[in-house]
C-alpha cells in the first residue's frame, strides 16, 4: 500500500510541477516506489530486472537534471515550459526516451517487463509512462521535430520487428508498448493533445489485456493455448481487445491511429504517416498470433498440455469495464474531432 501510494504521489508531483527540480523529485519517488514491486518475488530474474530498471532510470534522471541545469545556466529559467536552449532540449529528448523506452533506448524495457509479475508489468507500461509523457507534453513546443520523427519511426519499427518471434506474453506486450510510444511521439509536436489521448486509450487497452492475462495466469503462448478451457468468455473478449490494441477499424484502438494519420497528412508528413502505418502491420501480426493462440486453437490440437479446469469464479468487474471501453469507444470520435 505504501509503495502504491508513493507511486501515485510521485506521478502527481511530476504532473503538477512547474519547476524542473520538482519534476525530477517526482520521477525519483516513482522509480524508488516501483523497485520493490519488481523485485517482490525473490527470483534471480526479478532482481536482475529491478537492477536494470534502477540503472536505466537513474541515468535518465541524471540527464533530465543535466538538461534542465544547462537550460538554467544559459537562460536563467527553471520553468518547465521555458526549455528554450537547443542543447538542453536535445539532452531532454534523450533522457525522456530513455525513461519511456523509446527506440533506440528501448533495450531495458522487455527485459524488465519479463522479470516482473503481470500486475507490476501493467504499472510499468501504463502509470510509469505517464510522468515522462507529461514532461514531453509541457516542453513540446521547443523540441526538435525531425529528431522526434526519426525516434518515432525507429520505435514503431523496432516494436514491430522484435515482437515478431517472441513467445512470452510479457515481452510481446513490451514490444507493443514500444510501438505505441512511437505513434505518440510522432504527433507530439504538431498536436500534443493527441499524444495524451493516444496514451489514455493505450493505457486502457493494455490494462484490459494485462488484467485478462493475469486472471488466466498466462505467461507463455503455450499456456494461452489451453486457457480457452479455463475461461472461454474471457478468451473471446481477449481476441477483440488485442485487435483493438492492433488498431483495427470498428474498435477503439483505431481512433488514435486515424486521428494521428489525419493530422500528419495535414502537416505535409504523408510519407511518415505511410511508413508508420505500414510498420504497424508488424504489430498486427503478433497481436493476431496472440489472438490465434487465445481463441482459434480449439481442440483437437497438438499441444500436449494438461487440460485446465473450467473456472466458475466471476470475472473481475474492472476487466469487464476496461474491455468494454477498449472495444466500443470509436463512436466518440466526432466529439474529440471538434
mmCIF file of C-alpha atoms in Angstrom:
data_model
loop_
_atom_site.group_PDB
_atom_site.id
_atom_site.type_symbol
_atom_site.label_atom_id
_atom_site.label_comp_id
_atom_site.label_asym_id
_atom_site.label_seq_id
_atom_site.Cartn_x
_atom_site.Cartn_y
_atom_site.Cartn_z
ATOM 1 C CA UNK A 1 0.000 0.000 0.000
ATOM 2 C CA UNK A 2 2.823 2.394 0.924
ATOM 3 C CA UNK A 3 4.588 1.717 -2.382
ATOM 4 C CA UNK A 4 1.424 2.224 -4.430
ATOM 5 C CA UNK A 5 0.622 5.458 -2.580
ATOM 6 C CA UNK A 6 4.148 6.771 -3.180
ATOM 7 C CA UNK A 7 3.847 5.744 -6.857
ATOM 8 C CA UNK A 8 0.789 7.931 -7.260
ATOM 9 C CA UNK A 9 2.392 10.655 -5.140
ATOM 10 C CA UNK A 10 5.476 10.742 -7.396
ATOM 11 C CA UNK A 11 3.304 10.816 -10.512
ATOM 12 C CA UNK A 12 1.181 13.658 -9.115
ATOM 13 C CA UNK A 13 4.240 15.695 -8.102
ATOM 14 C CA UNK A 14 5.721 15.411 -11.601
ATOM 15 C CA UNK A 15 2.454 16.202 -13.380
ATOM 16 C CA UNK A 16 1.657 19.263 -11.278
ATOM 17 C CA UNK A 17 5.129 20.788 -11.080
ATOM 18 C CA UNK A 18 6.368 23.916 -12.830
ATOM 19 C CA UNK A 19 9.950 23.688 -11.636
ATOM 20 C CA UNK A 20 12.398 21.173 -13.081
ATOM 21 C CA UNK A 21 13.687 20.062 -9.675
ATOM 22 C CA UNK A 22 10.174 19.191 -8.505
ATOM 23 C CA UNK A 23 9.560 17.197 -11.692
ATOM 24 C CA UNK A 24 12.827 15.338 -11.117
ATOM 25 C CA UNK A 25 11.856 14.628 -7.481
ATOM 26 C CA UNK A 26 8.562 13.118 -8.625
ATOM 27 C CA UNK A 27 10.350 10.885 -11.141
ATOM 28 C CA UNK A 28 12.763 9.709 -8.448
ATOM 29 C CA UNK A 29 9.959 8.870 -5.983
ATOM 30 C CA UNK A 30 8.286 6.908 -8.784
ATOM 31 C CA UNK A 31 11.412 4.892 -9.541
ATOM 32 C CA UNK A 32 12.069 4.096 -5.887
ATOM 33 C CA UNK A 33 8.441 3.074 -5.304
ATOM 34 C CA UNK A 34 8.264 0.636 -8.224
ATOM 35 C CA UNK A 35 11.593 -1.118 -7.455
ATOM 36 C CA UNK A 36 10.295 -3.247 -4.525
ATOM 37 C CA UNK A 37 7.242 -4.158 -6.619
ATOM 38 C CA UNK A 38 9.507 -5.501 -9.389
ATOM 39 C CA UNK A 39 11.777 -7.495 -7.085
ATOM 40 C CA UNK A 40 8.933 -8.792 -4.885
ATOM 41 C CA UNK A 41 9.277 -12.432 -5.941
ATOM 42 C CA UNK A 42 12.817 -13.259 -4.791
ATOM 43 C CA UNK A 43 13.733 -14.757 -8.131
ATOM 44 C CA UNK A 44 17.130 -14.014 -9.741
ATOM 45 C CA UNK A 45 15.281 -12.819 -12.847
ATOM 46 C CA UNK A 46 13.240 -10.327 -10.803
ATOM 47 C CA UNK A 47 16.309 -8.974 -9.016
ATOM 48 C CA UNK A 48 18.078 -8.610 -12.351
ATOM 49 C CA UNK A 49 15.060 -6.752 -13.775
ATOM 50 C CA UNK A 50 14.985 -4.401 -10.780
ATOM 51 C CA UNK A 51 18.725 -3.697 -11.125
ATOM 52 C CA UNK A 52 18.401 -2.956 -14.855
ATOM 53 C CA UNK A 53 15.397 -0.741 -14.228
ATOM 54 C CA UNK A 54 17.198 1.175 -11.473
ATOM 55 C CA UNK A 55 20.331 1.793 -13.565
ATOM 56 C CA UNK A 56 18.412 2.982 -16.631
ATOM 57 C CA UNK A 57 16.071 5.241 -14.670
ATOM 58 C CA UNK A 58 18.942 6.712 -12.647
ATOM 59 C CA UNK A 59 20.819 7.544 -15.860
ATOM 60 C CA UNK A 60 17.712 9.113 -17.366
ATOM 61 C CA UNK A 61 17.025 11.169 -14.214
ATOM 62 C CA UNK A 62 20.607 12.435 -14.224
ATOM 63 C CA UNK A 63 20.181 13.500 -17.849
ATOM 64 C CA UNK A 64 16.902 15.284 -17.007
ATOM 65 C CA UNK A 65 18.703 17.221 -14.265
ATOM 66 C CA UNK A 66 21.632 17.920 -16.574
ATOM 67 C CA UNK A 67 19.433 19.288 -19.372
ATOM 68 C CA UNK A 68 17.412 21.495 -17.017
ATOM 69 C CA UNK A 69 20.585 22.830 -15.393
ATOM 70 C CA UNK A 70 22.140 23.572 -18.780
ATOM 71 C CA UNK A 71 18.985 25.446 -19.714
ATOM 72 C CA UNK A 72 19.023 27.376 -16.422
ATOM 73 C CA UNK A 73 22.710 28.168 -16.930
ATOM 74 C CA UNK A 74 22.053 29.722 -20.354
ATOM 75 C CA UNK A 75 18.637 31.313 -19.851
ATOM 76 C CA UNK A 76 18.174 31.682 -16.086
ATOM 77 C CA UNK A 77 14.835 29.862 -16.339
ATOM 78 C CA UNK A 78 13.843 26.884 -14.192
ATOM 79 C CA UNK A 79 10.327 26.763 -15.609
ATOM 80 C CA UNK A 80 9.490 23.514 -17.424
ATOM 81 C CA UNK A 81 7.702 25.256 -20.309
ATOM 82 C CA UNK A 82 10.660 27.623 -20.891
ATOM 83 C CA UNK A 83 13.128 24.999 -22.109
ATOM 84 C CA UNK A 84 14.493 27.103 -24.966
ATOM 85 C CA UNK A 85 18.155 26.137 -25.277
ATOM 86 C CA UNK A 86 18.619 23.668 -28.170
ATOM 87 C CA UNK A 87 21.295 21.521 -26.472
ATOM 88 C CA UNK A 88 19.229 21.059 -23.340
ATOM 89 C CA UNK A 89 16.122 20.133 -25.340
ATOM 90 C CA UNK A 90 18.242 17.556 -27.193
ATOM 91 C CA UNK A 91 19.507 16.056 -23.917
ATOM 92 C CA UNK A 92 15.966 16.111 -22.530
ATOM 93 C CA UNK A 93 14.647 14.204 -25.537
ATOM 94 C CA UNK A 94 17.296 11.527 -24.947
ATOM 95 C CA UNK A 95 16.518 11.377 -21.216
ATOM 96 C CA UNK A 96 12.754 11.086 -21.641
ATOM 97 C CA UNK A 97 13.061 8.489 -24.384
ATOM 98 C CA UNK A 98 15.292 6.508 -22.033
ATOM 99 C CA UNK A 99 12.660 6.810 -19.294
ATOM 100 C CA UNK A 100 9.866 5.759 -21.643
ATOM 101 C CA UNK A 101 11.728 3.050 -23.519
ATOM 102 C CA UNK A 102 11.572 4.706 -26.940
ATOM 103 C CA UNK A 103 13.939 3.225 -29.523
ATOM 104 C CA UNK A 104 16.997 3.380 -29.603
ATOM 105 C CA UNK A 105 16.860 3.343 -25.765
ATOM 106 C CA UNK A 106 14.314 0.527 -25.619
ATOM 107 C CA UNK A 107 16.552 -2.431 -24.728
ATOM 108 C CA UNK A 108 15.852 -2.401 -20.993
ATOM 109 C CA UNK A 109 12.078 -2.474 -21.242
ATOM 110 C CA UNK A 110 11.311 -6.038 -22.470
ATOM 111 C CA UNK A 111 13.858 -7.466 -20.026
ATOM 112 C CA UNK A 112 12.402 -5.596 -17.054
ATOM 113 C CA UNK A 113 8.845 -6.481 -18.000
ATOM 114 C CA UNK A 114 9.800 -10.139 -18.404
ATOM 115 C CA UNK A 115 11.325 -10.197 -14.939
ATOM 116 C CA UNK A 116 8.376 -8.646 -13.102
ATOM 117 C CA UNK A 117 4.906 -10.080 -12.308
ATOM 118 C CA UNK A 118 1.956 -9.230 -14.578
ATOM 119 C CA UNK A 119 0.398 -6.629 -12.263
ATOM 120 C CA UNK A 120 3.735 -4.806 -11.893
ATOM 121 C CA UNK A 121 4.147 -5.121 -15.649
ATOM 122 C CA UNK A 122 0.838 -3.301 -16.022
ATOM 123 C CA UNK A 123 2.063 -0.494 -13.736
ATOM 124 C CA UNK A 124 5.366 -0.287 -15.644
ATOM 125 C CA UNK A 125 3.713 0.019 -19.034
ATOM 126 C CA UNK A 126 0.956 2.479 -18.055
ATOM 127 C CA UNK A 127 1.386 4.505 -14.833
ATOM 128 C CA UNK A 128 5.177 4.768 -15.082
ATOM 129 C CA UNK A 129 4.983 6.169 -18.619
ATOM 130 C CA UNK A 130 2.621 8.964 -17.643
ATOM 131 C CA UNK A 131 5.024 11.446 -15.899
ATOM 132 C CA UNK A 132 7.636 11.408 -18.719
ATOM 133 C CA UNK A 133 4.874 11.875 -21.304
ATOM 134 C CA UNK A 134 3.523 14.896 -19.412
ATOM 135 C CA UNK A 135 7.036 16.367 -19.365
ATOM 136 C CA UNK A 136 7.244 15.896 -23.139
ATOM 137 C CA UNK A 137 3.783 17.459 -23.447
ATOM 138 C CA UNK A 138 4.892 20.533 -21.489
ATOM 139 C CA UNK A 139 8.125 21.014 -23.442
ATOM 140 C CA UNK A 140 6.683 20.002 -26.819
ATOM 141 C CA UNK A 141 6.995 23.443 -28.454
ATOM 142 C CA UNK A 142 10.781 23.556 -28.023
ATOM 143 C CA UNK A 143 11.718 20.028 -29.146
ATOM 144 C CA UNK A 144 13.337 19.071 -32.427
ATOM 145 C CA UNK A 145 10.683 17.817 -34.927
ATOM 146 C CA UNK A 146 12.950 15.762 -37.202
ATOM 147 C CA UNK A 147 14.662 14.039 -34.259
ATOM 148 C CA UNK A 148 11.304 13.061 -32.736
ATOM 149 C CA UNK A 149 10.035 11.780 -36.079
ATOM 150 C CA UNK A 150 13.146 9.612 -36.503
ATOM 151 C CA UNK A 151 12.808 8.252 -32.933
ATOM 152 C CA UNK A 152 9.120 7.542 -33.524
ATOM 153 C CA UNK A 153 9.632 5.649 -36.787
ATOM 154 C CA UNK A 154 12.510 3.695 -35.205
ATOM 155 C CA UNK A 155 10.292 2.794 -32.245
ATOM 156 C CA UNK A 156 7.407 1.564 -34.363
ATOM 157 C CA UNK A 157 9.843 -0.457 -36.500
ATOM 158 C CA UNK A 158 11.668 -1.950 -33.503
ATOM 159 C CA UNK A 159 8.474 -2.687 -31.608
ATOM 160 C CA UNK A 160 7.112 -4.492 -34.647
ATOM 161 C CA UNK A 161 10.178 -6.426 -35.730
ATOM 162 C CA UNK A 162 11.413 -7.542 -32.352
ATOM 163 C CA UNK A 163 7.962 -8.608 -31.212
ATOM 164 C CA UNK A 164 7.547 -10.999 -34.130
ATOM 165 C CA UNK A 165 9.302 -14.084 -32.765
ATOM 166 C CA UNK A 166 8.525 -13.728 -29.051
ATOM 167 C CA UNK A 167 6.749 -16.489 -27.152
ATOM 168 C CA UNK A 168 6.480 -14.737 -23.766
ATOM 169 C CA UNK A 169 3.321 -12.663 -23.369
ATOM 170 C CA UNK A 170 5.045 -10.024 -21.232
ATOM 171 C CA UNK A 171 7.740 -9.460 -23.861
ATOM 172 C CA UNK A 172 5.090 -9.199 -26.580
ATOM 173 C CA UNK A 173 3.305 -6.557 -24.505
ATOM 174 C CA UNK A 174 6.611 -4.735 -24.006
ATOM 175 C CA UNK A 175 7.285 -4.515 -27.742
ATOM 176 C CA UNK A 176 3.694 -3.470 -28.365
ATOM 177 C CA UNK A 177 4.244 -0.688 -25.823
ATOM 178 C CA UNK A 178 7.385 0.468 -27.652
ATOM 179 C CA UNK A 179 5.471 0.606 -30.940
ATOM 180 C CA UNK A 180 2.601 2.582 -29.387
ATOM 181 C CA UNK A 181 5.079 5.057 -27.902
ATOM 182 C CA UNK A 182 6.327 5.630 -31.441
ATOM 183 C CA UNK A 183 2.805 6.659 -32.503
ATOM 184 C CA UNK A 184 2.586 9.033 -29.537
ATOM 185 C CA UNK A 185 5.955 10.638 -30.251
ATOM 186 C CA UNK A 186 5.411 11.315 -33.945
ATOM 187 C CA UNK A 187 2.415 13.578 -33.341
ATOM 188 C CA UNK A 188 3.772 15.239 -30.177
ATOM 189 C CA UNK A 189 4.929 18.483 -31.767
ATOM 190 C CA UNK A 190 2.035 19.042 -34.149
ATOM 191 C CA UNK A 191 -0.877 18.122 -31.887
ATOM 192 C CA UNK A 192 0.233 17.373 -28.298
ATOM 193 C CA UNK A 193 -3.334 16.644 -27.101
ATOM 194 C CA UNK A 194 -3.483 13.697 -29.500
ATOM 195 C CA UNK A 195 -0.409 12.264 -27.791
ATOM 196 C CA UNK A 196 -2.239 12.339 -24.473
ATOM 197 C CA UNK A 197 -5.417 10.887 -25.993
ATOM 198 C CA UNK A 198 -3.405 8.077 -27.567
ATOM 199 C CA UNK A 199 -1.731 7.429 -24.227
ATOM 200 C CA UNK A 200 -5.028 7.230 -22.334
ATOM 201 C CA UNK A 201 -6.576 4.824 -24.828
ATOM 202 C CA UNK A 202 -3.382 2.742 -24.968
ATOM 203 C CA UNK A 203 -3.246 2.565 -21.151
ATOM 204 C CA UNK A 204 -6.865 1.429 -21.046
ATOM 205 C CA UNK A 205 -6.425 -1.313 -23.653
ATOM 206 C CA UNK A 206 -3.137 -2.502 -22.128
ATOM 207 C CA UNK A 207 -4.734 -2.623 -18.678
ATOM 208 C CA UNK A 208 -7.555 -4.751 -20.097
ATOM 209 C CA UNK A 209 -5.083 -7.183 -21.724
ATOM 210 C CA UNK A 210 -2.791 -7.411 -18.679
ATOM 211 C CA UNK A 211 -5.677 -7.982 -16.247
ATOM 212 C CA UNK A 212 -7.148 -10.648 -18.516
ATOM 213 C CA UNK A 213 -3.793 -12.429 -18.806
ATOM 214 C CA UNK A 214 -3.365 -12.111 -15.052
ATOM 215 C CA UNK A 215 -6.738 -13.641 -14.252
ATOM 216 C CA UNK A 216 -5.966 -16.569 -16.587
ATOM 217 C CA UNK A 217 -2.367 -16.787 -15.215
ATOM 218 C CA UNK A 218 -0.880 -16.724 -18.715
ATOM 219 C CA UNK A 219 2.854 -16.067 -19.063
ATOM 220 C CA UNK A 220 3.659 -18.000 -22.260
ATOM 221 C CA UNK A 221 1.868 -18.552 -25.554
ATOM 222 C CA UNK A 222 1.692 -22.283 -24.846
ATOM 223 C CA UNK A 223 -0.336 -21.725 -21.680
ATOM 224 C CA UNK A 224 -2.565 -19.337 -23.597
ATOM 225 C CA UNK A 225 -3.413 -22.239 -25.917
ATOM 226 C CA UNK A 226 -5.155 -24.142 -23.131
ATOM 227 C CA UNK A 227 -6.668 -21.076 -21.476
ATOM 228 C CA UNK A 228 -9.881 -21.304 -23.519
ATOM 229 C CA UNK A 229 -10.945 -24.253 -21.346
ATOM 230 C CA UNK A 230 -10.471 -22.202 -18.191
ATOM 231 C CA UNK A 231 -12.396 -19.106 -19.207
ATOM 232 C CA UNK A 232 -13.976 -19.286 -22.680
ATOM 233 C CA UNK A 233 -15.776 -15.933 -22.499
ATOM 234 C CA UNK A 234 -12.649 -14.155 -21.299
ATOM 235 C CA UNK A 235 -10.590 -15.635 -24.160
ATOM 236 C CA UNK A 236 -13.167 -14.471 -26.695
ATOM 237 C CA UNK A 237 -13.133 -10.943 -25.304
ATOM 238 C CA UNK A 238 -9.319 -11.013 -25.250
ATOM 239 C CA UNK A 239 -9.413 -11.573 -29.022
ATOM 240 C CA UNK A 240 -11.338 -8.317 -29.503
ATOM 241 C CA UNK A 241 -9.164 -6.352 -27.066
ATOM 242 C CA UNK A 242 -5.989 -7.490 -28.833
ATOM 243 C CA UNK A 243 -7.381 -6.494 -32.223
ATOM 244 C CA UNK A 244 -8.315 -3.140 -30.720
ATOM 245 C CA UNK A 245 -4.728 -2.755 -29.480
ATOM 246 C CA UNK A 246 -3.588 -3.505 -33.035
ATOM 247 C CA UNK A 247 -5.802 -0.663 -34.265
ATOM 248 C CA UNK A 248 -8.431 -2.387 -36.419
ATOM 249 C CA UNK A 249 -11.311 -0.133 -37.504
ATOM 250 C CA UNK A 250 -14.564 -0.745 -35.648
ATOM 251 C CA UNK A 251 -12.671 -0.906 -32.325
ATOM 252 C CA UNK A 252 -11.323 1.819 -30.025
ATOM 253 C CA UNK A 253 -7.667 1.345 -30.981
ATOM 254 C CA UNK A 254 -8.379 2.631 -34.473
ATOM 255 C CA UNK A 255 -9.385 6.064 -33.169
ATOM 256 C CA UNK A 256 -5.946 7.476 -32.176
ATOM 257 C CA UNK A 257 -4.242 5.996 -35.244
ATOM 258 C CA UNK A 258 -6.853 7.533 -37.541
ATOM 259 C CA UNK A 259 -6.613 10.987 -35.923
ATOM 260 C CA UNK A 260 -2.795 10.837 -35.958
ATOM 261 C CA UNK A 261 -2.636 9.883 -39.642
ATOM 262 C CA UNK A 262 -5.119 12.653 -40.469
ATOM 263 C CA UNK A 263 -3.082 15.249 -38.556
ATOM 264 C CA UNK A 264 0.209 14.080 -40.139
ATOM 265 C CA UNK A 265 -1.241 14.426 -43.650
ATOM 266 C CA UNK A 266 -2.389 17.956 -42.750
ATOM 267 C CA UNK A 267 1.210 18.712 -41.728
ATOM 268 C CA UNK A 268 2.582 17.506 -45.105
ATOM 269 C CA UNK A 269 4.047 14.418 -43.491
ATOM 270 C CA UNK A 270 2.244 11.856 -45.613
ATOM 271 C CA UNK A 271 5.444 9.775 -46.163
ATOM 272 C CA UNK A 272 5.990 9.452 -42.393
ATOM 273 C CA UNK A 273 2.329 8.554 -41.898
ATOM 274 C CA UNK A 274 2.593 5.905 -44.608
ATOM 275 C CA UNK A 275 5.775 4.423 -43.104
ATOM 276 C CA UNK A 276 4.374 4.086 -39.577
ATOM 277 C CA UNK A 277 1.064 2.715 -40.867
ATOM 278 C CA UNK A 278 2.912 0.010 -42.789
ATOM 279 C CA UNK A 279 5.177 -0.718 -39.822
ATOM 280 C CA UNK A 280 2.190 -1.150 -37.512
ATOM 281 C CA UNK A 281 1.215 -4.138 -39.683
ATOM 282 C CA UNK A 282 4.115 -5.942 -37.995
ATOM 283 C CA UNK A 283 2.404 -5.295 -34.681
ATOM 284 C CA UNK A 284 -0.874 -6.568 -36.100
ATOM 285 C CA UNK A 285 0.890 -9.840 -36.935
ATOM 286 C CA UNK A 286 1.885 -10.645 -33.371
ATOM 287 C CA UNK A 287 -1.414 -9.454 -31.890
ATOM 288 C CA UNK A 288 -3.118 -11.799 -34.319
ATOM 289 C CA UNK A 289 -0.850 -14.600 -33.162
ATOM 290 C CA UNK A 290 -1.763 -13.920 -29.538
ATOM 291 C CA UNK A 291 -5.442 -13.844 -30.504
ATOM 292 C CA UNK A 292 -4.997 -17.033 -32.517
ATOM 293 C CA UNK A 293 -3.455 -18.803 -29.531
ATOM 294 C CA UNK A 294 -6.182 -17.484 -27.249
ATOM 295 C CA UNK A 295 -9.278 -18.414 -29.211
ATOM 296 C CA UNK A 296 -8.763 -20.110 -32.539
ATOM 297 C CA UNK A 297 -6.675 -23.075 -31.382
ATOM 298 C CA UNK A 298 -9.598 -25.109 -30.059
ATOM 299 C CA UNK A 299 -9.121 -28.886 -29.731
ATOM 300 C CA UNK A 300 -8.028 -31.199 -31.111
ATOM 301 C CA UNK A 301 -4.654 -29.538 -31.416
ATOM 302 C CA UNK A 302 -1.151 -30.816 -30.868
ATOM 303 C CA UNK A 303 -0.169 -29.151 -27.572
ATOM 304 C CA UNK A 304 0.448 -31.900 -25.056
ATOM 305 C CA UNK A 305 -0.742 -29.957 -22.021
ATOM 306 C CA UNK A 306 -2.912 -30.989 -19.149
ATOM 307 C CA UNK A 307 -6.368 -29.575 -19.791
ATOM 308 C CA UNK A 308 -7.268 -26.794 -17.375
ATOM 309 C CA UNK A 309 -10.313 -26.915 -15.139
ATOM 310 C CA UNK A 310 -13.074 -24.504 -16.007
ATOM 311 C CA UNK A 311 -13.123 -21.566 -13.573
ATOM 312 C CA UNK A 312 -16.543 -20.649 -12.269
ATOM 313 C CA UNK A 313 -15.484 -17.611 -10.297
ATOM 314 C CA UNK A 314 -16.976 -14.363 -11.656
ATOM 315 C CA UNK A 315 -14.857 -12.131 -13.896
ATOM 316 C CA UNK A 316 -13.338 -9.111 -12.183
ATOM 317 C CA UNK A 317 -15.641 -6.092 -12.862
ATOM 318 C CA UNK A 318 -12.655 -3.884 -13.735
ATOM 319 C CA UNK A 319 -11.784 -6.270 -16.579
ATOM 320 C CA UNK A 320 -15.369 -6.048 -17.812
ATOM 321 C CA UNK A 321 -15.377 -2.239 -17.766
ATOM 322 C CA UNK A 322 -11.930 -1.896 -19.365
ATOM 323 C CA UNK A 323 -12.601 -4.391 -22.147
ATOM 324 C CA UNK A 324 -15.950 -2.795 -22.948
ATOM 325 C CA UNK A 325 -14.266 0.609 -23.192
ATOM 326 C CA UNK A 326 -11.369 -0.718 -25.225
ATOM 327 C CA UNK A 327 -13.733 -2.245 -27.768
ATOM 328 C CA UNK A 328 -16.585 0.236 -28.111
ATOM 329 C CA UNK A 329 -15.211 3.775 -27.819
ATOM 330 C CA UNK A 330 -14.845 4.532 -31.540
ATOM 331 C CA UNK A 331 -18.235 6.377 -31.797
ATOM 332 C CA UNK A 332 -16.947 9.161 -29.518
ATOM 333 C CA UNK A 333 -14.528 10.299 -32.248
ATOM 334 C CA UNK A 334 -16.739 13.174 -33.592
ATOM 335 C CA UNK A 335 -16.728 14.631 -30.072
ATOM 336 C CA UNK A 336 -12.905 14.533 -29.991
ATOM 337 C CA UNK A 337 -12.533 15.789 -33.539
ATOM 338 C CA UNK A 338 -14.324 19.056 -32.797
#
